[in-house]
């Protein structure tokens, strides 16, 4: 048996934990740059605030209903997520952290599943203050389904008999099945397949035809035959990307350079954390495609590197070279993306005998920068190309404190 | 079931310039076979770091119970509050530290002064967690550290 444990309205719950006066009050959390709604408390959902709603367009609703607004505080959410996952891992030796707020647990050999589910749920709520839902079923696909079902019924759902599973799939919409994309869902609904049960009752040939091998796995899983094992080993990432929209559109080369340098720096840090090196760096500029009346451009460049690297100086240098190569005047850019691909493990880097190689020194420099920034806080030591004013920097007007990661931000009590 | 967490913080190369002072080049140290990890306060104060949170006392309201202004409070959410536990609570948006009293007839939060007790009714009071330790400041910033240079 497999459990899927999912944190309820995770971002909103994190904010609420340190502001309990907001219990029962509507909360929304905005995307980076305070662009649109990415998380809502149940109260905000009930008020009709939609996922992805653009912030400035719902400002009136926010005022009218006194909705509490937060900028996304990923430092806090990341730490709270780690606390939840660590607590969950105490309940099983098979753990797959699936996303920031979801986790699969293998429950082989547990007899009283209902009781165990209660135990897991109560312990997470006691230890972290984050409410969770627990769905238990014979396969991952069904566990996911069970979890979604219990969001309404109050936090627990154990599908451990054929009857319970059959009843559950009957009232479950096909578009909500784990692994069914929007395009597939549309096709299926057109064919009259509306619930998970409808899909399950199709012959295997049909599924193979319409939904490929992934679909066959899912179909088997809906019948309670496990096809998607828990994976506790992370696959090495194939590529890493840092991108973020600017707080305002810009065509200023200086600002763009600073932003590119800053993202390239962050990218190199990600690479070092991942213990991999990039062999290819791509840079892309993007205008705002939602402003249809303005000229649009999405110039990009892909640059192969002579050496696989992950140190800050070289990746920034390459990214800035790329930016200069693609920059065109006459456009207002909204976003720059710096991507590293062709990743290889740090330990398998081969040197190129035909080029001058300054790697060891730059690697050392990056390591020292990481140490200093790790100790004194992110951004203490930066490279000059990132600039000091950072006018393009992210807008986070409603950011809550880093309650659990910064001493200056711990809560004062009376 | 849970093993005591063994925590030794990383060496600070400024304060501890040599990595292993027990390593000798001459006569081998007779203490080598008897070495144990040095005590560190966090081994005592933080049993379950995953579930530990920190708060700071803002005033002397809890001085009766030995918590003074500026005290660092260590809060372990995994410890269920009981009768007599010092807890962090939130009352209508305000964070307070109080002793939890669970009598059969009356449940309340107290700071030791009777007319300031806060009755626990069903709504409006949220208990965040149990304070397991309080670290009172003694010489905050007034003493000069003897470190050369």
Coordinates of C-alpha atoms in Angstrom, one line a residue:
Chain A
X1 CA 0.0 0.0 0.0
X2 CA 1.1 3.6 -0.7
X3 CA 0.2 6.8 1.0
X4 CA 0.2 10.2 -0.6
X5 CA 0.5 12.9 2.0
X6 CA -0.3 16.4 0.7
X7 CA -0.2 19.7 2.6
X8 CA -3.4 21.6 2.4
X9 CA -3.0 25.0 0.8
X10 CA 0.6 24.7 1.7
X11 CA 1.9 28.3 1.2
X12 CA -1.2 29.8 2.8
X13 CA -0.8 27.4 5.7
X14 CA 2.9 28.4 6.2
X15 CA 1.9 32.1 6.4
X16 CA -0.9 31.3 8.8
X17 CA 1.2 29.3 11.2
X18 CA 3.1 32.4 12.2
X19 CA 0.0 34.6 12.0
X20 CA -2.7 32.5 13.6
X21 CA -5.0 35.5 13.7
X22 CA -5.5 34.7 10.0
X23 CA -7.1 31.3 10.7
X24 CA -10.5 31.4 9.1
X25 CA -9.6 34.5 7.0
X26 CA -8.9 34.5 3.3
X27 CA -5.3 34.5 2.2
X28 CA -3.6 34.6 -1.2
X29 CA 0.0 34.2 -2.1
X30 CA 1.4 35.9 -5.2
X31 CA 4.0 34.6 -7.6
X32 CA 7.5 36.1 -7.8
X33 CA 7.3 39.8 -8.7
X34 CA 3.8 39.9 -7.1
X35 CA 2.3 39.0 -10.6
X36 CA -0.5 36.6 -10.0
X37 CA -2.2 34.4 -7.5
X38 CA -0.4 31.1 -7.0
X39 CA -1.9 29.9 -3.7
X40 CA -5.2 30.4 -1.9
X41 CA -6.7 29.5 1.4
X42 CA -10.1 27.8 1.3
X43 CA -11.7 31.1 2.3
X44 CA -10.1 32.8 -0.7
X45 CA -11.2 30.0 -3.0
X46 CA -14.8 30.4 -1.7
X47 CA -14.7 34.0 -2.6
X48 CA -14.1 33.0 -6.2
X49 CA -10.4 34.1 -6.4
X50 CA -9.0 32.0 -9.2
X51 CA -5.6 30.4 -9.5
X52 CA -3.4 32.5 -11.7
X53 CA -5.6 35.6 -11.3
X54 CA -3.6 38.7 -12.1
X55 CA -3.0 40.7 -8.9
X56 CA -3.7 44.2 -10.1
X57 CA -6.9 43.1 -11.7
X58 CA -8.3 41.7 -8.4
X59 CA -7.2 44.6 -6.2
X60 CA -10.8 45.7 -5.7
X61 CA -12.0 42.2 -4.6
X62 CA -9.0 42.1 -2.2
X63 CA -10.1 45.4 -0.6
X64 CA -13.7 44.5 -0.5
X65 CA -13.3 41.1 1.1
X66 CA -10.2 42.0 3.2
X67 CA -8.1 39.3 1.7
X68 CA -4.7 39.0 3.2
X69 CA -2.0 39.2 0.5
X70 CA 1.5 37.7 0.7
X71 CA 4.5 37.7 -1.7
X72 CA 5.9 34.2 -2.1
X73 CA 8.4 33.6 0.7
X74 CA 10.2 30.5 -0.7
X75 CA 12.7 30.6 2.1
X76 CA 10.0 30.0 4.6
X77 CA 8.1 27.5 2.5
X78 CA 11.3 25.6 1.7
X79 CA 12.1 25.3 5.4
X80 CA 8.6 24.3 6.4
X81 CA 8.5 21.7 3.6
X82 CA 11.8 20.2 4.8
X83 CA 10.3 19.9 8.4
X84 CA 7.1 18.2 7.1
X85 CA 9.1 15.8 4.9
X86 CA 11.5 14.9 7.7
X87 CA 8.6 14.2 10.0
X88 CA 6.9 12.0 7.4
X89 CA 10.1 10.1 6.8
X90 CA 9.8 8.9 10.4
X91 CA 6.8 6.8 9.4
X92 CA 8.3 4.8 6.6
X93 CA 11.6 3.7 5.2
X94 CA 10.3 4.2 1.7
X95 CA 9.9 7.9 1.1
X96 CA 9.5 9.8 -2.2
X97 CA 9.3 13.5 -1.8
X98 CA 7.3 14.3 -4.9
X99 CA 7.0 18.1 -4.6
X100 CA 7.4 20.9 -2.1
X101 CA 4.1 19.9 -0.5
X102 CA 3.5 16.2 -1.5
X103 CA 5.2 13.0 -0.4
X104 CA 4.6 9.3 -1.2
X105 CA 5.2 6.8 1.7
X106 CA 5.5 3.1 1.2
X107 CA 3.3 1.3 3.8
X108 CA 4.2 -2.3 3.3
X109 CA 3.4 -4.4 6.3
X110 CA 1.1 -1.9 8.1
X111 CA -2.1 -3.6 9.2
X112 CA -4.3 -1.0 10.6
X113 CA -4.0 1.6 7.8
X114 CA -6.8 3.8 9.1
X115 CA -5.1 4.2 12.4
X116 CA -1.7 4.7 10.9
X117 CA -3.1 7.4 8.6
X118 CA -4.5 9.2 11.7
X119 CA -1.2 8.9 13.4
X120 CA 0.7 10.4 10.5
X121 CA -1.8 13.2 10.1
X122 CA -1.9 14.1 13.8
X123 CA 1.8 13.9 14.2
X124 CA 2.4 16.3 11.2
X125 CA -0.2 18.7 12.5
X126 CA 1.3 18.6 16.0
X127 CA 4.9 18.9 15.0
X128 CA 4.7 21.4 12.2
X129 CA 1.3 23.0 12.4
X130 CA 0.8 22.4 8.7
X131 CA -2.5 20.6 8.0
X132 CA -2.2 17.6 5.7
X133 CA -4.4 15.1 3.9
X134 CA -3.5 11.4 3.7
X135 CA -4.7 9.2 0.9
X136 CA -3.9 5.5 1.0
X137 CA -4.4 3.0 -1.8
X138 CA -2.6 0.0 -3.5
X139 CA -0.9 2.2 -6.1
X140 CA 0.5 5.7 -6.5
X141 CA -2.2 6.7 -9.0
X142 CA -5.0 5.6 -6.7
X143 CA -3.2 7.1 -3.6
X144 CA -3.2 10.4 -5.5
X145 CA -6.9 10.0 -6.3
X146 CA -7.7 9.0 -2.6
X147 CA -5.8 12.1 -1.5
X148 CA -7.8 14.4 -3.7
X149 CA -11.1 12.8 -2.6
X150 CA -10.3 13.4 1.1
X151 CA -9.6 17.1 0.6
X152 CA -13.4 17.4 0.8
X153 CA -14.1 14.8 3.5
X154 CA -11.7 15.9 6.1
X155 CA -8.1 14.7 5.6
X156 CA -8.1 10.9 5.5
X157 CA -9.1 8.4 2.8
X158 CA -8.1 4.7 2.8
X159 CA -9.0 2.8 -0.4
X160 CA -8.1 -0.7 0.8
X161 CA -10.9 -2.8 -0.7
X162 CA -12.1 -3.4 -4.3
X163 CA -15.5 -1.9 -3.3
X164 CA -14.1 1.3 -2.0
X165 CA -11.9 1.7 -5.0
X166 CA -14.7 1.1 -7.4
X167 CA -16.9 3.6 -5.6
X168 CA -14.1 6.2 -5.6
X169 CA -13.2 6.0 -9.3
X170 CA -16.9 6.3 -10.2
X171 CA -17.1 9.8 -8.9
X172 CA -13.7 10.9 -9.9
X173 CA -13.3 13.1 -13.0
X174 CA -11.0 11.8 -15.7
X175 CA -9.2 15.2 -16.0
X176 CA -8.2 14.9 -12.3
X177 CA -6.3 11.7 -12.8
X178 CA -2.6 11.9 -12.1
X179 CA -0.8 12.0 -15.4
X180 CA -3.7 12.9 -17.6
X181 CA -2.9 16.2 -19.2
X182 CA -5.4 18.8 -20.3
X183 CA -5.2 17.7 -24.0
X184 CA -5.8 14.1 -23.2
X185 CA -8.6 14.9 -20.9
X186 CA -10.4 16.9 -23.6
X187 CA -10.0 14.0 -26.1
X188 CA -11.4 11.5 -23.6
X189 CA -14.3 13.6 -22.6
X190 CA -15.2 14.0 -26.3
X191 CA -15.3 10.2 -26.5
X192 CA -17.7 10.1 -23.6
X193 CA -15.1 9.1 -21.0
X194 CA -15.9 11.4 -18.0
X195 CA -14.8 9.5 -14.9
X196 CA -11.9 7.4 -13.8
X197 CA -14.2 4.5 -13.8
X198 CA -15.2 5.1 -17.5
X199 CA -11.5 5.1 -18.4
X200 CA -10.8 2.0 -16.3
X201 CA -13.6 0.1 -18.1
X202 CA -12.0 0.6 -21.5
X203 CA -10.2 -2.3 -23.0
X204 CA -6.4 -2.2 -22.8
X205 CA -6.1 -1.8 -26.6
X206 CA -8.0 1.4 -26.5
X207 CA -5.8 2.8 -23.8
X208 CA -2.6 1.8 -25.6
X209 CA -4.0 3.5 -28.7
X210 CA -5.0 6.8 -27.2
X211 CA -2.7 7.3 -24.3
X212 CA 0.6 5.5 -25.1
X213 CA 2.6 3.5 -22.6
X214 CA 2.2 6.0 -19.8
X215 CA -1.5 5.6 -20.1
X216 CA -1.3 1.8 -19.9
X217 CA 0.7 2.1 -16.7
X218 CA -1.9 4.5 -15.3
X219 CA -4.8 2.2 -16.4
X220 CA -3.1 -0.8 -14.6
X221 CA -2.7 1.4 -11.5
X222 CA -6.4 2.3 -11.6
X223 CA -7.0 -1.4 -11.4
X224 CA -4.8 -1.6 -8.3
X225 CA -1.8 -3.1 -10.1
X226 CA 1.3 -1.1 -9.1
X227 CA 3.3 0.0 -12.2
X228 CA 5.0 3.2 -10.9
X229 CA 7.4 2.3 -8.1
X230 CA 8.4 4.7 -5.4
X231 CA 11.7 6.3 -6.4
X232 CA 13.9 7.4 -3.6
X233 CA 16.9 8.2 -5.8
X234 CA 16.8 11.5 -7.6
X235 CA 17.7 11.3 -11.2
X236 CA 20.5 13.6 -12.1
X237 CA 19.1 16.8 -13.6
X238 CA 19.5 17.2 -17.3
X239 CA 19.4 20.9 -17.2
X240 CA 19.1 23.8 -14.8
X241 CA 17.5 27.2 -15.5
X242 CA 17.2 30.5 -13.7
X243 CA 14.8 33.0 -15.0
X244 CA 12.6 35.6 -13.5
X245 CA 10.6 38.5 -14.7
X246 CA 11.8 42.0 -13.9
X247 CA 9.8 44.3 -11.7
X248 CA 9.3 46.6 -14.8
X249 CA 9.9 46.2 -18.5
X250 CA 13.3 47.4 -19.6
X251 CA 15.5 48.0 -22.6
X252 CA 18.5 49.4 -20.7
X253 CA 21.6 47.3 -21.5
X254 CA 23.1 48.1 -18.1
X255 CA 20.1 46.7 -16.2
X256 CA 19.9 43.7 -18.4
X257 CA 23.5 43.0 -17.9
X258 CA 23.2 43.2 -14.1
X259 CA 20.2 40.9 -14.2
X260 CA 21.9 38.4 -16.4
X261 CA 25.0 38.4 -14.3
X262 CA 22.9 37.9 -11.2
X263 CA 20.9 35.0 -12.6
X264 CA 24.0 33.4 -14.0
X265 CA 25.6 33.7 -10.6
X266 CA 22.6 32.0 -9.0
X267 CA 22.7 29.3 -11.8
X268 CA 26.3 28.5 -11.0
X269 CA 25.4 28.2 -7.3
X270 CA 22.6 25.7 -8.3
X271 CA 25.1 23.8 -10.4
X272 CA 27.5 23.6 -7.5
X273 CA 24.8 22.5 -5.1
X274 CA 23.9 19.8 -7.6
X275 CA 27.5 18.9 -7.9
X276 CA 27.4 19.1 -11.7
X277 CA 29.1 21.2 -14.4
X278 CA 27.5 22.7 -17.5
X279 CA 28.9 22.1 -21.0
X280 CA 26.3 24.4 -22.7
X281 CA 24.9 27.8 -21.6
X282 CA 21.9 29.4 -23.2
X283 CA 20.7 32.9 -22.8
X284 CA 17.3 34.1 -23.9
X285 CA 15.5 37.5 -23.7
X286 CA 11.8 37.7 -23.7
X287 CA 9.4 40.6 -24.2
X288 CA 5.9 40.5 -22.5
X289 CA 3.8 38.4 -24.9
X290 CA 0.6 39.5 -23.1
X291 CA 1.2 43.1 -24.4
X292 CA 0.1 42.3 -27.9
X293 CA 0.3 45.9 -29.1
X294 CA 4.0 46.1 -28.4
X295 CA 6.8 44.8 -30.7
X296 CA 7.7 41.2 -29.6
X297 CA 11.1 39.5 -29.7
X298 CA 12.5 36.4 -28.0
X299 CA 16.1 36.3 -29.1
X300 CA 18.2 33.5 -27.8
X301 CA 21.7 32.0 -28.1
X302 CA 23.2 28.6 -27.1
X303 CA 26.9 28.6 -26.4
X304 CA 28.9 25.4 -26.1
X305 CA 31.7 25.7 -23.5
X306 CA 35.3 24.7 -24.0
X307 CA 35.3 23.2 -20.5
X308 CA 32.6 21.9 -18.3
X309 CA 32.3 24.4 -15.5
X310 CA 30.3 25.5 -12.5
X311 CA 32.2 28.4 -11.2
X312 CA 30.6 31.8 -11.0
X313 CA 33.1 33.9 -12.9
X314 CA 33.1 31.8 -16.1
X315 CA 29.4 31.2 -16.2
X316 CA 28.7 34.9 -15.7
X317 CA 31.3 35.8 -18.4
X318 CA 29.7 33.4 -20.9
X319 CA 26.1 34.6 -20.1
X320 CA 27.1 38.3 -20.6
X321 CA 28.7 37.4 -23.9
X322 CA 25.5 35.7 -24.9
X323 CA 23.4 38.7 -23.8
X324 CA 25.5 41.1 -25.9
X325 CA 25.2 38.9 -28.9
X326 CA 21.4 38.7 -28.8
X327 CA 20.4 42.1 -27.5
X328 CA 18.4 44.1 -30.0
X329 CA 17.2 47.7 -29.5
X330 CA 13.6 48.8 -29.8
X331 CA 12.1 46.1 -27.5
X332 CA 11.0 46.3 -23.9
X333 CA 12.1 43.1 -22.3
X334 CA 10.3 41.5 -19.4
X335 CA 12.5 38.5 -18.6
X336 CA 15.9 37.0 -19.1
X337 CA 16.6 33.3 -18.9
X338 CA 19.9 31.7 -18.3
X339 CA 20.0 27.9 -18.8
X340 CA 22.7 25.3 -18.2
X341 CA 22.4 22.0 -20.1
X342 CA 24.6 19.1 -21.0
X343 CA 25.2 18.6 -17.3
X344 CA 27.9 16.2 -16.2
X345 CA 29.0 15.2 -12.7
X346 CA 31.6 17.5 -11.2
X347 CA 33.9 14.5 -10.7
X348 CA 33.9 13.6 -14.4
X349 CA 35.1 16.8 -15.9
X350 CA 37.6 16.4 -18.7
X351 CA 40.1 19.1 -19.5
X352 CA 40.7 20.5 -22.9
X353 CA 44.4 20.6 -23.7
X354 CA 44.2 23.3 -26.4
X355 CA 42.8 26.1 -24.3
X356 CA 44.1 28.2 -21.4
X357 CA 42.4 26.9 -18.3
X358 CA 42.0 29.0 -15.3
X359 CA 39.5 26.6 -13.7
X360 CA 41.0 25.7 -10.4
X361 CA 41.5 29.3 -9.4
X362 CA 37.9 30.3 -10.3
X363 CA 36.5 27.2 -8.7
X364 CA 38.3 28.1 -5.5
X365 CA 37.0 31.6 -5.7
X366 CA 33.5 30.4 -6.1
X367 CA 33.9 28.0 -3.1
X368 CA 35.0 30.9 -0.9
X369 CA 32.1 33.0 -2.1
X370 CA 29.7 30.2 -1.3
X371 CA 31.2 29.9 2.2
X372 CA 31.0 33.6 2.9
X373 CA 27.4 33.9 1.5
X374 CA 26.4 30.8 3.5
X375 CA 27.6 32.3 6.7
X376 CA 26.6 36.0 6.3
X377 CA 23.6 35.6 4.1
X378 CA 22.9 35.3 0.4
X379 CA 24.3 38.2 -1.6
X380 CA 27.0 39.3 0.9
X381 CA 29.7 38.8 -1.7
X382 CA 28.6 39.3 -5.3
X383 CA 30.5 39.9 -8.5
X384 CA 30.6 43.5 -9.6
X385 CA 28.7 42.8 -12.8
X386 CA 25.6 42.2 -10.8
X387 CA 25.5 45.9 -9.9
X388 CA 24.6 47.3 -6.6
X389 CA 21.3 49.1 -7.1
X390 CA 19.5 46.1 -8.8
X391 CA 16.6 48.3 -10.0
X392 CA 15.3 45.3 -11.9
X393 CA 15.1 43.2 -8.8
X394 CA 12.1 41.3 -7.9
X395 CA 9.1 43.1 -6.4
X396 CA 8.0 41.5 -3.1
X397 CA 5.9 44.1 -1.4
X398 CA 4.1 41.7 0.9
X399 CA 6.9 39.5 2.0
X400 CA 6.6 37.9 5.4
X401 CA 9.7 37.5 7.7
X402 CA 12.1 34.5 7.4
X403 CA 10.8 33.3 10.8
X404 CA 12.7 30.1 10.8
X405 CA 16.0 30.9 9.0
X406 CA 17.1 34.4 10.2
X407 CA 17.8 35.3 13.8
X408 CA 16.7 38.8 13.2
X409 CA 13.3 37.6 12.1
X410 CA 12.3 35.3 15.0
X411 CA 9.1 36.2 16.6
X412 CA 9.1 38.5 19.7
X413 CA 6.8 37.4 22.5
X414 CA 5.4 39.1 25.6
Chain B
X1 CA 13.5 4.7 19.6
X2 CA 15.0 8.1 18.6
X3 CA 18.7 8.3 19.1
X4 CA 20.1 11.4 20.7
X5 CA 21.2 13.7 18.0
X6 CA 24.9 14.1 17.9
X7 CA 25.6 17.7 17.0
X8 CA 29.0 19.2 16.7
X9 CA 29.0 22.4 14.8
X10 CA 31.6 23.0 12.0
X11 CA 35.0 24.3 12.9
X12 CA 35.4 28.1 12.6
X13 CA 38.9 28.4 11.2
X14 CA 39.4 31.9 12.8
X15 CA 38.7 30.7 16.3
X16 CA 40.1 27.3 15.8
X17 CA 43.1 27.7 13.4
X18 CA 44.3 24.1 13.7
X19 CA 42.0 21.4 12.6
X20 CA 43.2 18.7 15.0
X21 CA 45.3 20.0 17.9
X22 CA 45.7 16.3 19.0
X23 CA 47.8 15.5 16.0
X24 CA 51.4 15.6 17.1
X25 CA 54.6 15.3 15.1
X26 CA 56.9 14.2 18.0
X27 CA 56.1 11.9 20.8
X28 CA 52.6 10.4 20.0
X29 CA 49.9 11.8 22.3
X30 CA 49.0 9.5 25.2
X31 CA 45.5 11.0 25.1
X32 CA 44.8 10.0 21.5
X33 CA 43.0 6.7 22.3
X34 CA 40.8 8.4 24.9
X35 CA 39.5 11.3 22.8
X36 CA 35.8 12.0 22.9
X37 CA 33.8 14.8 21.2
X38 CA 33.7 17.9 23.3
X39 CA 30.4 18.9 24.8
X40 CA 28.4 21.4 23.0
X41 CA 25.3 23.2 24.4
X42 CA 23.1 22.4 21.4
X43 CA 23.3 18.7 22.2
X44 CA 21.4 19.6 25.3
X45 CA 19.1 22.3 24.1
X46 CA 17.9 21.0 20.8
X47 CA 16.8 17.4 20.8
X48 CA 14.7 17.5 17.6
X49 CA 15.9 20.3 15.3
X50 CA 13.2 19.5 12.7
X51 CA 10.5 20.5 15.2
X52 CA 12.4 23.3 17.0
X53 CA 11.5 27.0 16.6
X54 CA 12.9 30.0 18.3
X55 CA 11.2 33.0 19.9
X56 CA 12.6 36.1 21.8
X57 CA 11.1 37.4 25.1
X58 CA 10.3 41.1 24.7
X59 CA 9.6 42.1 28.3
X60 CA 9.8 41.0 31.9
X61 CA 6.3 39.7 32.1
X62 CA 7.5 36.1 32.8
X63 CA 10.3 37.1 35.2
X64 CA 8.5 35.2 38.0
X65 CA 9.3 32.1 36.1
X66 CA 12.8 33.1 35.3
X67 CA 12.4 34.4 31.8
X68 CA 13.7 37.9 31.4
X69 CA 13.7 40.5 28.7
X70 CA 15.8 39.4 25.7
X71 CA 15.7 35.7 26.6
X72 CA 16.0 33.3 23.7
X73 CA 13.2 30.7 24.0
X74 CA 13.6 27.3 22.5
X75 CA 10.3 25.8 21.4
X76 CA 9.8 22.1 20.6
X77 CA 6.5 21.6 18.9
X78 CA 6.8 17.8 19.2
X79 CA 6.5 18.1 23.0
X80 CA 2.8 18.1 23.9
X81 CA 2.0 20.9 26.3
X82 CA 0.9 19.6 29.7
X83 CA -0.2 21.1 33.0
X84 CA 2.6 23.4 34.1
X85 CA 4.4 23.7 30.7
X86 CA 5.6 27.1 29.7
X87 CA 4.0 27.6 26.3
X88 CA 4.1 30.1 23.4
X89 CA 0.5 31.1 22.6
X90 CA -1.2 33.5 20.3
X91 CA -4.1 35.5 21.7
X92 CA -6.0 37.5 19.1
X93 CA -2.8 38.2 17.1
X94 CA -0.5 38.8 20.0
X95 CA 2.3 36.4 20.8
X96 CA 2.7 35.6 24.5
X97 CA 4.7 33.3 26.7
X98 CA 2.8 31.9 29.7
X99 CA 2.6 28.9 32.0
X100 CA -0.2 26.6 31.0
X101 CA -2.5 25.5 33.9
X102 CA -4.9 22.7 33.3
X103 CA -7.1 22.3 36.4
X104 CA -10.3 20.3 36.2
X105 CA -12.4 23.3 36.7
X106 CA -10.4 26.0 35.0
X107 CA -7.8 26.1 32.1
X108 CA -5.8 29.2 31.8
X109 CA -2.5 30.8 31.0
X110 CA -0.6 32.6 33.7
X111 CA 2.4 34.8 34.3
X112 CA 2.2 34.3 38.0
X113 CA 0.0 37.3 38.7
X114 CA -3.5 36.1 39.4
X115 CA -5.5 39.0 38.0
X116 CA -3.7 38.8 34.7
X117 CA -4.6 35.1 34.0
X118 CA -6.0 34.4 30.5
X119 CA -8.8 31.9 30.5
X120 CA -8.7 29.4 27.8
X121 CA -12.0 29.3 26.1
X122 CA -12.6 27.5 22.9
X123 CA -11.7 30.2 20.5
X124 CA -9.1 32.9 19.9
X125 CA -6.2 31.2 21.7
X126 CA -3.7 29.1 19.8
X127 CA -0.9 27.3 21.5
X128 CA 2.1 27.2 19.2
X129 CA 4.3 24.9 21.2
X130 CA 6.1 24.1 24.5
X131 CA 9.1 26.1 25.6
X132 CA 11.8 23.6 26.5
X133 CA 14.6 26.0 27.4
X134 CA 15.0 29.6 28.0
X135 CA 18.4 31.3 27.6
X136 CA 18.6 34.5 29.6
X137 CA 21.1 37.1 28.5
X138 CA 23.7 37.9 31.1
X139 CA 26.3 40.1 29.6
X140 CA 24.9 40.9 26.2
X141 CA 27.6 42.9 24.5
X142 CA 29.0 44.4 27.6
X143 CA 32.0 42.1 27.8
X144 CA 35.0 42.3 25.6
X145 CA 36.1 39.1 24.0
X146 CA 39.7 38.3 24.6
X147 CA 40.9 37.4 21.1
X148 CA 44.1 38.4 19.5
X149 CA 44.3 40.2 17.1

